[in-house]
Amino acid sequence: MDVVVLGAGAAGMMCAIEAGRRGRRAVVLDHAERIGKKILISGGGRCNFTNVNVRAENFLSENPHFAKSALAGFRPADMIALVEKHRIPYHEKTLGQMFCDRSAQEIVTLLEREAKDAGVGIVTGAKVESVERLAAEGGPDFVEQVNHRFTVTTSVGSFRARSVVVATGGLSIPKMGATGLGYDLARRFGMNVIECRPALVPLVFAPEEQERWCDLSGLSTEVIATADGTKRPVRFREKMLITHRGLSGPAILQVSSYWRPGQAVELDLAPGARVIEPLLATKARRDAGAAAAALRGAWPARMAERWMLNHPPAGWTNAALEQFERRLHAWRVVPAGTEGYAKAEVTAGGVDTAELDAKTMESRRVPGLYFIGEVVDVTGWLGGYNFQWAWASGASAGRAA
Ligand SMILES: Cc1cc2nc3c(=O)[nH]c(=O)nc-3n(C[C@H](O)[C@H](O)[C@H](O)COP(=O)(O)OP(=O)(O)OC[C@H]3O[C@@H](n4cnc5c(N)ncnc54)[C@H](O)[C@@H]3O)c2cc1C
Protein backbone atom coordinates (compact mmCIF):
# COMPACT_ATOMS: atom_id res chain seq x y z
CA MET A 1 0.00 0.00 0.00
CA ASP A 2 1.08 3.58 -0.56
CA VAL A 3 -1.04 4.96 2.26
CA VAL A 4 -2.62 3.20 5.24
CA VAL A 5 -4.99 5.47 7.15
CA LEU A 6 -5.86 4.51 10.73
CA GLY A 7 -9.41 5.61 11.55
CA ALA A 8 -12.39 6.01 9.21
CA GLY A 9 -13.76 9.20 10.74
CA ALA A 10 -14.02 12.58 9.05
CA ALA A 11 -10.27 13.24 8.89
CA GLY A 12 -9.19 9.75 7.83
CA MET A 13 -11.79 9.45 5.08
CA MET A 14 -10.98 12.88 3.63
CA CYS A 15 -7.27 12.06 3.66
CA ALA A 16 -7.74 8.72 1.89
CA ILE A 17 -10.02 10.31 -0.72
CA GLU A 18 -7.43 13.00 -1.54
CA ALA A 19 -4.64 10.42 -1.69
CA GLY A 20 -6.75 8.11 -3.87
CA ARG A 21 -7.58 10.96 -6.28
CA ARG A 22 -3.80 11.41 -6.73
CA GLY A 23 -3.51 7.81 -7.78
CA ARG A 24 -2.14 6.56 -4.48
CA ARG A 25 -3.19 3.10 -3.36
CA ALA A 26 -4.91 3.92 -0.09
CA VAL A 27 -6.75 1.88 2.49
CA VAL A 28 -8.60 3.05 5.61
CA LEU A 29 -8.75 0.77 8.65
CA ASP A 30 -11.24 1.11 11.50
CA HIS A 31 -12.15 -1.13 14.42
CA ALA A 32 -15.80 -0.06 14.28
CA GLU A 33 -18.25 -2.07 12.21
CA ARG A 34 -19.06 1.02 10.12
CA ILE A 35 -17.34 4.24 9.15
CA GLY A 36 -18.03 7.75 10.47
CA LYS A 37 -19.88 6.88 13.67
CA LYS A 38 -19.25 10.29 15.19
CA ILE A 39 -20.46 11.98 12.03
CA LEU A 40 -23.75 10.10 12.42
CA ILE A 41 -24.39 11.41 15.94
CA SER A 42 -23.05 14.90 15.26
CA GLY A 43 -25.13 18.04 15.25
CA GLY A 44 -28.09 16.24 16.80
CA GLY A 45 -28.11 13.80 13.83
CA ARG A 46 -27.88 16.56 11.20
CA CYS A 47 -24.08 17.06 11.21
CA ASN A 48 -22.88 20.63 11.51
CA PHE A 49 -20.35 19.86 8.79
CA THR A 50 -18.60 23.25 8.59
CA ASN A 51 -18.70 26.87 9.63
CA VAL A 52 -18.44 29.55 6.96
CA ASN A 53 -16.74 31.96 9.38
CA VAL A 54 -13.81 29.67 10.13
CA ARG A 55 -10.58 31.42 11.24
CA ALA A 56 -7.54 30.22 13.14
CA GLU A 57 -8.88 32.19 16.14
CA ASN A 58 -11.68 29.63 16.47
CA PHE A 59 -9.23 26.93 17.53
CA LEU A 60 -7.30 26.18 20.72
CA SER A 61 -3.74 24.97 20.39
CA GLU A 62 -0.37 25.54 22.00
CA ASN A 63 0.51 27.06 18.62
CA PRO A 64 -2.46 29.17 17.50
CA HIS A 65 -0.92 29.69 14.03
CA PHE A 66 -0.44 26.02 13.20
CA ALA A 67 -3.91 25.41 11.73
CA LYS A 68 -3.74 28.35 9.29
CA SER A 69 -2.03 26.60 6.40
CA ALA A 70 -4.32 23.55 6.39
CA LEU A 71 -7.44 25.69 6.84
CA ALA A 72 -6.40 27.82 3.86
CA GLY A 73 -5.85 24.72 1.72
CA PHE A 74 -9.35 23.33 2.21
CA ARG A 75 -11.93 25.98 3.02
CA PRO A 76 -15.56 25.77 4.14
CA ALA A 77 -16.50 26.59 0.52
CA ASP A 78 -14.67 23.44 -0.63
CA MET A 79 -16.72 21.31 1.75
CA ILE A 80 -19.94 23.05 0.73
CA ALA A 81 -19.06 22.41 -2.95
CA LEU A 82 -18.67 18.71 -2.14
CA VAL A 83 -22.00 18.68 -0.31
CA GLU A 84 -23.66 20.38 -3.30
CA LYS A 85 -22.00 17.97 -5.75
CA HIS A 86 -23.81 15.16 -3.89
CA ARG A 87 -27.06 17.15 -3.88
CA ILE A 88 -27.32 17.15 -0.10
CA PRO A 89 -29.72 19.87 1.05
CA TYR A 90 -28.24 22.05 3.80
CA HIS A 91 -28.87 25.29 5.65
CA GLU A 92 -27.15 27.81 7.88
CA LYS A 93 -28.60 27.45 11.35
CA THR A 94 -26.91 30.30 13.18
CA LEU A 95 -23.49 31.98 13.45
CA GLY A 96 -22.26 30.49 10.16
CA GLN A 97 -23.02 26.89 11.22
CA MET A 98 -23.90 24.70 8.21
CA PHE A 99 -26.14 21.68 8.84
CA CYS A 100 -27.70 18.98 6.67
CA ASP A 101 -31.45 19.55 6.24
CA ARG A 102 -32.14 15.85 6.57
CA SER A 103 -29.55 13.55 8.07
CA ALA A 104 -25.87 13.20 8.92
CA GLN A 105 -26.01 9.85 7.13
CA GLU A 106 -25.82 11.83 3.89
CA ILE A 107 -22.32 13.07 4.80
CA VAL A 108 -21.22 9.49 5.50
CA THR A 109 -22.68 8.37 2.16
CA LEU A 110 -20.84 11.26 0.45
CA LEU A 111 -17.55 10.02 1.92
CA GLU A 112 -18.27 6.42 0.93
CA ARG A 113 -19.04 7.44 -2.67
CA GLU A 114 -16.01 9.70 -2.98
CA ALA A 115 -13.81 6.94 -1.53
CA LYS A 116 -15.19 4.44 -4.05
CA ASP A 117 -14.62 6.85 -6.97
CA ALA A 118 -11.05 7.44 -5.76
CA GLY A 119 -10.37 3.71 -5.50
CA VAL A 120 -9.91 3.79 -1.72
CA GLY A 121 -10.23 0.53 0.20
CA ILE A 122 -12.11 0.51 3.51
CA VAL A 123 -11.63 -2.26 6.06
CA THR A 124 -13.96 -2.12 9.07
CA GLY A 125 -13.76 -4.39 12.10
CA ALA A 126 -9.97 -4.01 12.03
CA LYS A 127 -8.57 -3.06 15.41
CA VAL A 128 -5.16 -1.51 14.94
CA GLU A 129 -2.73 -3.12 17.34
CA SER A 130 0.66 -1.74 16.41
CA VAL A 131 2.61 0.25 13.89
CA GLU A 132 6.24 -0.72 13.37
CA ARG A 133 8.77 1.21 11.40
CA LEU A 134 11.25 -0.80 9.36
CA ALA A 135 14.96 -0.34 9.99
CA ALA A 136 16.49 3.08 9.38
CA GLU A 137 16.79 4.29 5.82
CA GLY A 138 20.12 4.06 4.04
CA GLY A 139 20.86 0.38 4.76
CA PRO A 140 21.21 -2.29 2.07
CA ASP A 141 17.43 -2.67 1.75
CA PHE A 142 16.92 1.05 1.31
CA VAL A 143 14.80 0.93 -1.89
CA GLU A 144 12.51 -1.69 -0.39
CA GLN A 145 12.20 0.40 2.77
CA VAL A 146 11.22 3.56 0.92
CA ASN A 147 8.29 1.67 -0.55
CA HIS A 148 7.39 -0.11 2.68
CA ARG A 149 8.45 1.93 5.62
CA PHE A 150 5.82 0.69 8.07
CA THR A 151 4.02 -2.48 9.08
CA VAL A 152 0.56 -1.99 10.57
CA THR A 153 -0.71 -4.95 12.55
CA THR A 154 -4.45 -5.27 13.06
CA SER A 155 -6.91 -7.83 14.39
CA VAL A 156 -7.57 -8.91 10.77
CA GLY A 157 -4.01 -9.02 9.45
CA SER A 158 -0.97 -6.91 8.62
CA PHE A 159 -0.56 -4.12 6.10
CA ARG A 160 2.71 -2.76 4.76
CA ALA A 161 2.74 0.89 3.84
CA ARG A 162 4.91 3.64 2.54
CA SER A 163 2.95 6.20 4.59
CA VAL A 164 0.82 5.78 7.68
CA VAL A 165 -1.74 8.43 8.59
CA VAL A 166 -3.02 8.41 12.17
CA ALA A 167 -6.64 9.64 12.27
CA THR A 168 -7.90 7.77 15.31
CA GLY A 169 -9.53 10.81 16.94
CA GLY A 170 -9.65 11.77 20.60
CA LEU A 171 -10.81 10.24 23.86
CA SER A 172 -14.32 11.65 23.96
CA ILE A 173 -17.30 9.26 24.06
CA PRO A 174 -15.39 6.02 24.73
CA LYS A 175 -18.59 4.00 24.31
CA MET A 176 -18.54 5.02 20.62
CA GLY A 177 -15.14 3.39 20.16
CA ALA A 178 -12.76 6.22 21.04
CA THR A 179 -9.29 5.00 22.00
CA GLY A 180 -6.00 6.61 22.92
CA LEU A 181 -4.20 4.74 20.14
CA GLY A 182 -3.10 7.88 18.30
CA TYR A 183 -1.50 9.40 21.40
CA ASP A 184 0.20 6.09 22.28
CA LEU A 185 1.63 5.79 18.77
CA ALA A 186 2.94 9.36 18.87
CA ARG A 187 4.68 8.70 22.19
CA ARG A 188 6.07 5.39 20.96
CA PHE A 189 7.68 7.24 18.06
CA GLY A 190 9.23 9.72 20.52
CA MET A 191 6.82 12.55 19.78
CA ASN A 192 5.55 14.98 22.41
CA VAL A 193 1.85 14.91 23.29
CA ILE A 194 0.21 17.94 24.94
CA GLU A 195 -1.79 16.81 27.96
CA CYS A 196 -5.33 15.83 26.96
CA ARG A 197 -8.50 17.10 28.62
CA PRO A 198 -12.21 16.93 27.87
CA ALA A 199 -13.47 19.97 25.93
CA LEU A 200 -16.87 21.21 24.76
CA VAL A 201 -18.13 19.54 27.91
CA PRO A 202 -20.78 20.41 30.54
CA LEU A 203 -19.43 21.84 33.80
CA VAL A 204 -20.28 20.43 37.23
CA PHE A 205 -21.13 22.69 40.17
CA ALA A 206 -19.58 22.27 43.62
CA PRO A 207 -22.11 20.63 46.02
CA GLU A 208 -23.22 23.97 47.51
CA GLU A 209 -24.13 25.45 44.12
CA GLN A 210 -25.75 22.17 43.06
CA GLU A 211 -28.04 22.49 46.05
CA ARG A 212 -28.90 26.06 45.13
CA TRP A 213 -29.59 25.60 41.44
CA CYS A 214 -29.89 22.06 40.15
CA ASP A 215 -33.56 21.46 40.93
CA LEU A 216 -34.10 24.03 38.15
CA SER A 217 -32.48 21.71 35.60
CA GLY A 218 -33.85 22.28 32.12
CA LEU A 219 -34.10 26.08 32.46
CA SER A 220 -32.08 28.08 29.97
CA THR A 221 -31.28 31.71 29.26
CA GLU A 222 -28.96 33.69 27.02
CA VAL A 223 -25.68 34.68 28.67
CA ILE A 224 -22.22 35.94 27.85
CA ALA A 225 -19.76 33.39 29.24
CA THR A 226 -16.14 34.42 29.72
CA ALA A 227 -13.31 32.04 30.46
CA ASP A 228 -10.86 33.08 33.14
CA GLY A 229 -7.16 32.65 32.82
CA THR A 230 -6.85 33.10 29.06
CA LYS A 231 -4.37 35.67 27.78
CA ARG A 232 -7.14 37.57 26.02
CA PRO A 233 -10.63 37.02 27.47
CA VAL A 234 -12.76 34.89 25.15
CA ARG A 235 -16.48 35.61 25.31
CA PHE A 236 -19.41 33.61 24.00
CA ARG A 237 -22.93 35.02 23.78
CA GLU A 238 -25.16 31.98 23.55
CA LYS A 239 -27.61 29.93 25.63
CA MET A 240 -26.76 28.51 29.06
CA LEU A 241 -28.67 25.54 30.42
CA ILE A 242 -29.00 24.44 34.05
CA THR A 243 -28.48 20.66 34.32
CA HIS A 244 -29.03 18.24 37.17
CA ARG A 245 -25.32 18.56 38.08
CA GLY A 246 -24.26 21.98 36.85
CA LEU A 247 -24.28 24.01 33.67
CA SER A 248 -24.36 23.22 29.98
CA GLY A 249 -25.69 24.77 26.76
CA PRO A 250 -23.58 26.22 23.94
CA ALA A 251 -22.14 29.15 25.94
CA ILE A 252 -20.90 26.81 28.67
CA LEU A 253 -19.57 24.17 26.26
CA GLN A 254 -17.58 26.89 24.50
CA VAL A 255 -15.90 28.23 27.67
CA SER A 256 -15.34 24.72 29.02
CA SER A 257 -12.61 24.23 26.41
CA TYR A 258 -10.65 27.09 27.97
CA TRP A 259 -11.47 26.23 31.58
CA ARG A 260 -8.85 24.68 33.92
CA PRO A 261 -9.51 23.25 37.40
CA GLY A 262 -9.67 25.95 40.06
CA GLN A 263 -10.53 28.72 37.61
CA ALA A 264 -13.79 30.67 37.55
CA VAL A 265 -16.22 31.10 34.70
CA GLU A 266 -17.83 34.53 34.57
CA LEU A 267 -21.39 34.80 33.36
CA ASP A 268 -23.30 37.88 32.29
CA LEU A 269 -26.80 36.61 32.93
CA ALA A 270 -28.59 39.47 31.21
CA PRO A 271 -26.44 40.60 28.27
CA GLY A 272 -27.15 44.13 27.13
CA ALA A 273 -30.07 44.58 29.55
CA ARG A 274 -30.34 46.99 32.46
CA VAL A 275 -32.52 44.90 34.70
CA ILE A 276 -32.99 47.25 37.68
CA GLU A 277 -34.13 50.18 35.53
CA PRO A 278 -37.81 49.83 36.57
CA LEU A 279 -36.84 50.08 40.26
CA LEU A 280 -35.00 53.36 39.79
CA ALA A 281 -38.05 55.33 38.62
CA THR A 282 -38.92 57.95 41.26
CA LYS A 283 -42.20 56.45 42.37
CA ALA A 284 -41.29 52.79 41.84
CA ARG A 285 -41.75 50.22 44.59
CA ARG A 286 -38.46 48.95 45.91
CA ASP A 287 -38.86 45.53 47.45
CA ALA A 288 -38.14 41.88 46.73
CA GLY A 289 -41.34 41.50 44.71
CA ALA A 290 -40.44 44.44 42.48
CA ALA A 291 -36.86 43.16 42.01
CA ALA A 292 -38.12 39.66 41.14
CA ALA A 293 -40.57 41.18 38.66
CA ALA A 294 -37.72 43.09 37.01
CA LEU A 295 -35.65 39.88 36.79
CA ARG A 296 -38.61 38.04 35.27
CA GLY A 297 -38.35 40.48 32.36
CA ALA A 298 -34.96 38.94 31.56
CA TRP A 299 -35.22 35.30 32.71
CA PRO A 300 -37.61 32.41 33.22
CA ALA A 301 -39.72 33.15 36.34
CA ARG A 302 -38.29 30.31 38.46
CA MET A 303 -34.77 31.44 37.79
CA ALA A 304 -35.65 35.03 38.70
CA GLU A 305 -37.12 33.89 42.01
CA ARG A 306 -34.15 31.67 42.76
CA TRP A 307 -31.68 34.47 42.06
CA MET A 308 -33.55 36.67 44.54
CA LEU A 309 -33.28 33.89 47.10
CA ASN A 310 -29.60 33.15 46.48
CA HIS A 311 -28.33 36.67 45.73
CA PRO A 312 -30.79 39.26 47.12
CA PRO A 313 -29.88 42.97 46.91
CA ALA A 314 -27.93 44.23 49.93
CA GLY A 315 -30.49 47.04 50.37
CA TRP A 316 -32.75 49.31 48.37
CA THR A 317 -30.56 52.38 47.93
CA ASN A 318 -29.46 53.28 44.40
CA ALA A 319 -25.93 52.10 45.28
CA ALA A 320 -27.17 48.71 46.53
CA LEU A 321 -29.33 48.23 43.44
CA GLU A 322 -26.43 49.18 41.15
CA GLN A 323 -24.32 46.56 42.91
CA PHE A 324 -27.13 44.02 42.45
CA GLU A 325 -27.14 44.86 38.73
CA ARG A 326 -23.35 44.51 38.45
CA ARG A 327 -23.45 41.12 40.13
CA LEU A 328 -25.91 39.59 37.72
CA HIS A 329 -23.73 40.73 34.83
CA ALA A 330 -20.65 39.16 36.40
CA TRP A 331 -21.67 35.99 38.21
CA ARG A 332 -18.44 34.14 38.95
CA VAL A 333 -18.78 30.40 39.35
CA VAL A 334 -15.89 28.09 40.17
CA PRO A 335 -16.96 24.69 38.78
CA ALA A 336 -15.90 21.59 40.70
CA GLY A 337 -15.08 19.84 37.42
CA THR A 338 -16.48 18.72 34.07
CA GLU A 339 -18.67 15.81 33.03
CA GLY A 340 -15.52 14.21 31.56
CA TYR A 341 -14.88 12.32 28.34
CA ALA A 342 -18.21 10.48 28.59
CA LYS A 343 -20.01 13.74 27.71
CA ALA A 344 -17.26 15.77 26.01
CA GLU A 345 -17.71 16.50 22.31
CA VAL A 346 -13.97 16.68 21.78
CA THR A 347 -10.56 16.20 23.36
CA ALA A 348 -8.33 19.23 23.76
CA GLY A 349 -4.56 18.74 23.69
CA GLY A 350 -3.00 15.93 21.68
CA VAL A 351 -0.05 15.46 19.36
CA ASP A 352 2.13 18.54 19.74
CA THR A 353 1.94 20.64 16.58
CA ALA A 354 5.66 21.42 16.97
CA GLU A 355 6.19 17.79 15.93
CA LEU A 356 4.31 18.23 12.63
CA ASP A 357 4.78 20.02 9.34
CA ALA A 358 1.88 22.52 9.14
CA LYS A 359 1.46 22.03 5.36
CA THR A 360 1.43 18.24 5.25
CA MET A 361 0.81 17.06 8.86
CA GLU A 362 3.86 14.80 8.50
CA SER A 363 5.93 14.05 11.59
CA ARG A 364 9.19 15.98 11.60
CA ARG A 365 10.89 13.05 13.34
CA VAL A 366 9.39 10.12 11.47
CA PRO A 367 9.15 10.55 7.69
CA GLY A 368 6.04 8.94 6.28
CA LEU A 369 4.06 9.18 9.53
CA TYR A 370 1.20 11.71 9.58
CA PHE A 371 -1.31 12.85 12.26
CA ILE A 372 -4.62 14.51 11.39
CA GLY A 373 -7.97 15.50 12.92
CA GLU A 374 -8.80 15.49 16.59
CA VAL A 375 -5.71 13.53 17.68
CA VAL A 376 -3.67 16.67 16.95
CA ASP A 377 -3.46 19.53 19.47
CA VAL A 378 -5.95 21.65 17.50
CA THR A 379 -9.42 21.93 19.02
CA GLY A 380 -12.24 23.89 17.48
CA TRP A 381 -15.08 25.85 19.00
CA LEU A 382 -18.57 24.44 18.94
CA GLY A 383 -20.27 25.09 15.61
CA GLY A 384 -18.75 23.04 12.78
CA TYR A 385 -15.15 24.05 13.42
CA ASN A 386 -13.99 20.59 14.46
CA PHE A 387 -15.22 18.95 11.29
CA GLN A 388 -13.65 21.72 9.22
CA TRP A 389 -10.34 20.98 10.94
CA ALA A 390 -10.82 17.26 10.26
CA TRP A 391 -11.55 17.86 6.55
CA ALA A 392 -8.74 20.41 6.15
CA SER A 393 -6.02 18.50 7.99
CA GLY A 394 -7.12 15.31 6.22
CA ALA A 395 -6.93 16.99 2.82
CA SER A 396 -3.44 18.38 3.62
CA ALA A 397 -2.07 14.95 4.49
CA GLY A 398 -3.89 13.32 1.58
CA ARG A 399 -2.12 15.64 -0.86
CA ALA A 400 1.27 14.71 0.57
CA ALA A 401 1.12 11.10 1.76
C1 LIG B 1 -21.94 14.02 20.23
C2 LIG B 1 -20.97 14.73 19.33
C3 LIG B 1 -21.45 15.66 18.41
C4 LIG B 1 -20.56 16.38 17.62
N1 LIG B 1 -21.07 17.27 16.70
C5 LIG B 1 -20.22 17.97 15.91
C6 LIG B 1 -20.71 18.87 14.91
O1 LIG B 1 -21.93 18.94 14.66
N2 LIG B 1 -19.80 19.58 14.20
C7 LIG B 1 -18.44 19.47 14.40
O2 LIG B 1 -17.66 20.15 13.72
N3 LIG B 1 -17.95 18.58 15.29
C8 LIG B 1 -18.80 17.84 16.04
N4 LIG B 1 -18.30 16.94 16.95
C9 LIG B 1 -16.83 16.73 16.99
C10 LIG B 1 -16.43 15.84 15.79
O3 LIG B 1 -17.27 14.70 15.77
C11 LIG B 1 -14.96 15.41 15.91
O4 LIG B 1 -14.14 16.53 16.09
C12 LIG B 1 -14.55 14.68 14.62
O5 LIG B 1 -15.35 13.54 14.45
C13 LIG B 1 -13.07 14.28 14.67
O6 LIG B 1 -12.79 13.56 13.51
P1 LIG B 1 -11.58 12.52 13.46
O7 LIG B 1 -11.68 11.91 12.11
O8 LIG B 1 -10.34 13.19 13.87
O9 LIG B 1 -11.91 11.46 14.60
P2 LIG B 1 -13.18 10.43 14.76
O10 LIG B 1 -14.36 10.94 14.01
O11 LIG B 1 -13.30 10.23 16.20
O12 LIG B 1 -12.66 9.14 14.03
C14 LIG B 1 -11.68 8.29 14.60
C15 LIG B 1 -11.89 6.89 14.09
O13 LIG B 1 -10.82 6.08 14.54
C16 LIG B 1 -11.32 4.83 14.93
N5 LIG B 1 -10.40 4.22 15.89
C17 LIG B 1 -10.04 4.66 17.13
N6 LIG B 1 -9.17 3.81 17.70
C18 LIG B 1 -8.95 2.81 16.82
C19 LIG B 1 -8.15 1.62 16.84
N7 LIG B 1 -7.39 1.30 17.90
N8 LIG B 1 -8.17 0.79 15.76
C20 LIG B 1 -8.93 1.10 14.69
N9 LIG B 1 -9.71 2.20 14.61
C21 LIG B 1 -9.72 3.05 15.67
C22 LIG B 1 -12.70 5.13 15.51
O14 LIG B 1 -13.57 4.02 15.46
C23 LIG B 1 -13.17 6.26 14.61
O15 LIG B 1 -13.94 5.81 13.50
C24 LIG B 1 -19.17 16.17 17.73
C25 LIG B 1 -18.69 15.22 18.64
C26 LIG B 1 -19.58 14.51 19.42
C27 LIG B 1 -19.03 13.47 20.36
PDB file of C-alpha atoms and ligand atoms in Angstrom, residues 7-12 29-32 38 41-43 47-48 126-128 167-169 173 177 179 181 344-346 372-374 384-387 390, ligand 1:
ATOM      1  CA  GLY A   7      -9.414   5.611  11.554  1.00  0.00           C
ATOM      2  CA  ALA A   8     -12.389   6.007   9.213  1.00  0.00           C
ATOM      3  CA  GLY A   9     -13.756   9.203  10.741  1.00  0.00           C
ATOM      4  CA  ALA A  10     -14.024  12.582   9.051  1.00  0.00           C
ATOM      5  CA  ALA A  11     -10.272  13.238   8.891  1.00  0.00           C
ATOM      6  CA  GLY A  12      -9.195   9.748   7.831  1.00  0.00           C
ATOM      7  CA  LEU A  29      -8.753   0.772   8.653  1.00  0.00           C
ATOM      8  CA  ASP A  30     -11.240   1.108  11.502  1.00  0.00           C
ATOM      9  CA  HIS A  31     -12.149  -1.132  14.419  1.00  0.00           C
ATOM     10  CA  ALA A  32     -15.800  -0.059  14.279  1.00  0.00           C
ATOM     11  CA  LYS A  38     -19.248  10.289  15.194  1.00  0.00           C
ATOM     12  CA  ILE A  41     -24.392  11.412  15.944  1.00  0.00           C
ATOM     13  CA  SER A  42     -23.049  14.895  15.262  1.00  0.00           C
ATOM     14  CA  GLY A  43     -25.125  18.042  15.250  1.00  0.00           C
ATOM     15  CA  CYS A  47     -24.081  17.059  11.211  1.00  0.00           C
ATOM     16  CA  ASN A  48     -22.878  20.633  11.514  1.00  0.00           C
ATOM     17  CA  ALA A 126      -9.970  -4.014  12.033  1.00  0.00           C
ATOM     18  CA  LYS A 127      -8.570  -3.063  15.414  1.00  0.00           C
ATOM     19  CA  VAL A 128      -5.163  -1.513  14.942  1.00  0.00           C
ATOM     20  CA  ALA A 167      -6.636   9.642  12.268  1.00  0.00           C
ATOM     21  CA  THR A 168      -7.899   7.770  15.311  1.00  0.00           C
ATOM     22  CA  GLY A 169      -9.532  10.812  16.937  1.00  0.00           C
ATOM     23  CA  ILE A 173     -17.299   9.263  24.062  1.00  0.00           C
ATOM     24  CA  GLY A 177     -15.142   3.394  20.165  1.00  0.00           C
ATOM     25  CA  THR A 179      -9.291   4.996  22.001  1.00  0.00           C
ATOM     26  CA  LEU A 181      -4.198   4.745  20.141  1.00  0.00           C
ATOM     27  CA  ALA A 344     -17.260  15.773  26.014  1.00  0.00           C
ATOM     28  CA  GLU A 345     -17.710  16.501  22.312  1.00  0.00           C
ATOM     29  CA  VAL A 346     -13.974  16.683  21.777  1.00  0.00           C
ATOM     30  CA  ILE A 372      -4.624  14.515  11.392  1.00  0.00           C
ATOM     31  CA  GLY A 373      -7.969  15.502  12.919  1.00  0.00           C
ATOM     32  CA  GLU A 374      -8.803  15.486  16.589  1.00  0.00           C
ATOM     33  CA  GLY A 384     -18.746  23.043  12.776  1.00  0.00           C
ATOM     34  CA  TYR A 385     -15.147  24.049  13.424  1.00  0.00           C
ATOM     35  CA  ASN A 386     -13.993  20.588  14.461  1.00  0.00           C
ATOM     36  CA  PHE A 387     -15.222  18.955  11.286  1.00  0.00           C
ATOM     37  CA  ALA A 390     -10.823  17.257  10.264  1.00  0.00           C
TER      38      ALA A 390
HETATM   39  C1  LIG B   1     -21.944  14.019  20.226  1.00  0.00           C
HETATM   40  C2  LIG B   1     -20.968  14.735  19.333  1.00  0.00           C
HETATM   41  C3  LIG B   1     -21.455  15.665  18.412  1.00  0.00           C
HETATM   42  C4  LIG B   1     -20.563  16.376  17.615  1.00  0.00           C
HETATM   43  N1  LIG B   1     -21.073  17.267  16.698  1.00  0.00           N
HETATM   44  C5  LIG B   1     -20.219  17.974  15.914  1.00  0.00           C
HETATM   45  C6  LIG B   1     -20.713  18.866  14.911  1.00  0.00           C
HETATM   46  O1  LIG B   1     -21.925  18.940  14.656  1.00  0.00           O
HETATM   47  N2  LIG B   1     -19.798  19.585  14.198  1.00  0.00           N
HETATM   48  C7  LIG B   1     -18.443  19.471  14.396  1.00  0.00           C
HETATM   49  O2  LIG B   1     -17.665  20.145  13.719  1.00  0.00           O
HETATM   50  N3  LIG B   1     -17.949  18.580  15.294  1.00  0.00           N
HETATM   51  C8  LIG B   1     -18.801  17.839  16.041  1.00  0.00           C
HETATM   52  N4  LIG B   1     -18.296  16.935  16.953  1.00  0.00           N
HETATM   53  C9  LIG B   1     -16.833  16.727  16.987  1.00  0.00           C
HETATM   54  C10 LIG B   1     -16.432  15.841  15.792  1.00  0.00           C
HETATM   55  O3  LIG B   1     -17.267  14.704  15.771  1.00  0.00           O
HETATM   56  C11 LIG B   1     -14.961  15.413  15.908  1.00  0.00           C
HETATM   57  O4  LIG B   1     -14.138  16.527  16.093  1.00  0.00           O
HETATM   58  C12 LIG B   1     -14.547  14.685  14.622  1.00  0.00           C
HETATM   59  O5  LIG B   1     -15.352  13.536  14.454  1.00  0.00           O
HETATM   60  C13 LIG B   1     -13.074  14.284  14.673  1.00  0.00           C
HETATM   61  O6  LIG B   1     -12.788  13.559  13.510  1.00  0.00           O
HETATM   62  P1  LIG B   1     -11.579  12.524  13.463  1.00  0.00           P
HETATM   63  O7  LIG B   1     -11.685  11.911  12.112  1.00  0.00           O
HETATM   64  O8  LIG B   1     -10.335  13.192  13.867  1.00  0.00           O
HETATM   65  O9  LIG B   1     -11.911  11.460  14.597  1.00  0.00           O
HETATM   66  P2  LIG B   1     -13.184  10.430  14.761  1.00  0.00           P
HETATM   67  O10 LIG B   1     -14.360  10.939  14.007  1.00  0.00           O
HETATM   68  O11 LIG B   1     -13.301  10.233  16.205  1.00  0.00           O
HETATM   69  O12 LIG B   1     -12.659   9.140  14.031  1.00  0.00           O
HETATM   70  C14 LIG B   1     -11.677   8.293  14.600  1.00  0.00           C
HETATM   71  C15 LIG B   1     -11.893   6.893  14.088  1.00  0.00           C
HETATM   72  O13 LIG B   1     -10.816   6.076  14.542  1.00  0.00           O
HETATM   73  C16 LIG B   1     -11.323   4.828  14.933  1.00  0.00           C
HETATM   74  N5  LIG B   1     -10.397   4.217  15.895  1.00  0.00           N
HETATM   75  C17 LIG B   1     -10.044   4.657  17.127  1.00  0.00           C
HETATM   76  N6  LIG B   1      -9.167   3.814  17.700  1.00  0.00           N
HETATM   77  C18 LIG B   1      -8.947   2.814  16.821  1.00  0.00           C
HETATM   78  C19 LIG B   1      -8.147   1.622  16.845  1.00  0.00           C
HETATM   79  N7  LIG B   1      -7.387   1.296  17.905  1.00  0.00           N
HETATM   80  N8  LIG B   1      -8.167   0.789  15.757  1.00  0.00           N
HETATM   81  C20 LIG B   1      -8.931   1.101  14.688  1.00  0.00           C
HETATM   82  N9  LIG B   1      -9.710   2.196  14.607  1.00  0.00           N
HETATM   83  C21 LIG B   1      -9.717   3.050  15.668  1.00  0.00           C
HETATM   84  C22 LIG B   1     -12.699   5.134  15.515  1.00  0.00           C
HETATM   85  O14 LIG B   1     -13.569   4.019  15.462  1.00  0.00           O
HETATM   86  C23 LIG B   1     -13.171   6.262  14.608  1.00  0.00           C
HETATM   87  O15 LIG B   1     -13.943   5.815  13.504  1.00  0.00           O
HETATM   88  C24 LIG B   1     -19.173  16.173  17.734  1.00  0.00           C
HETATM   89  C25 LIG B   1     -18.691  15.218  18.644  1.00  0.00           C
HETATM   90  C26 LIG B   1     -19.577  14.511  19.424  1.00  0.00           C
HETATM   91  C27 LIG B   1     -19.025  13.471  20.365  1.00  0.00           C
END
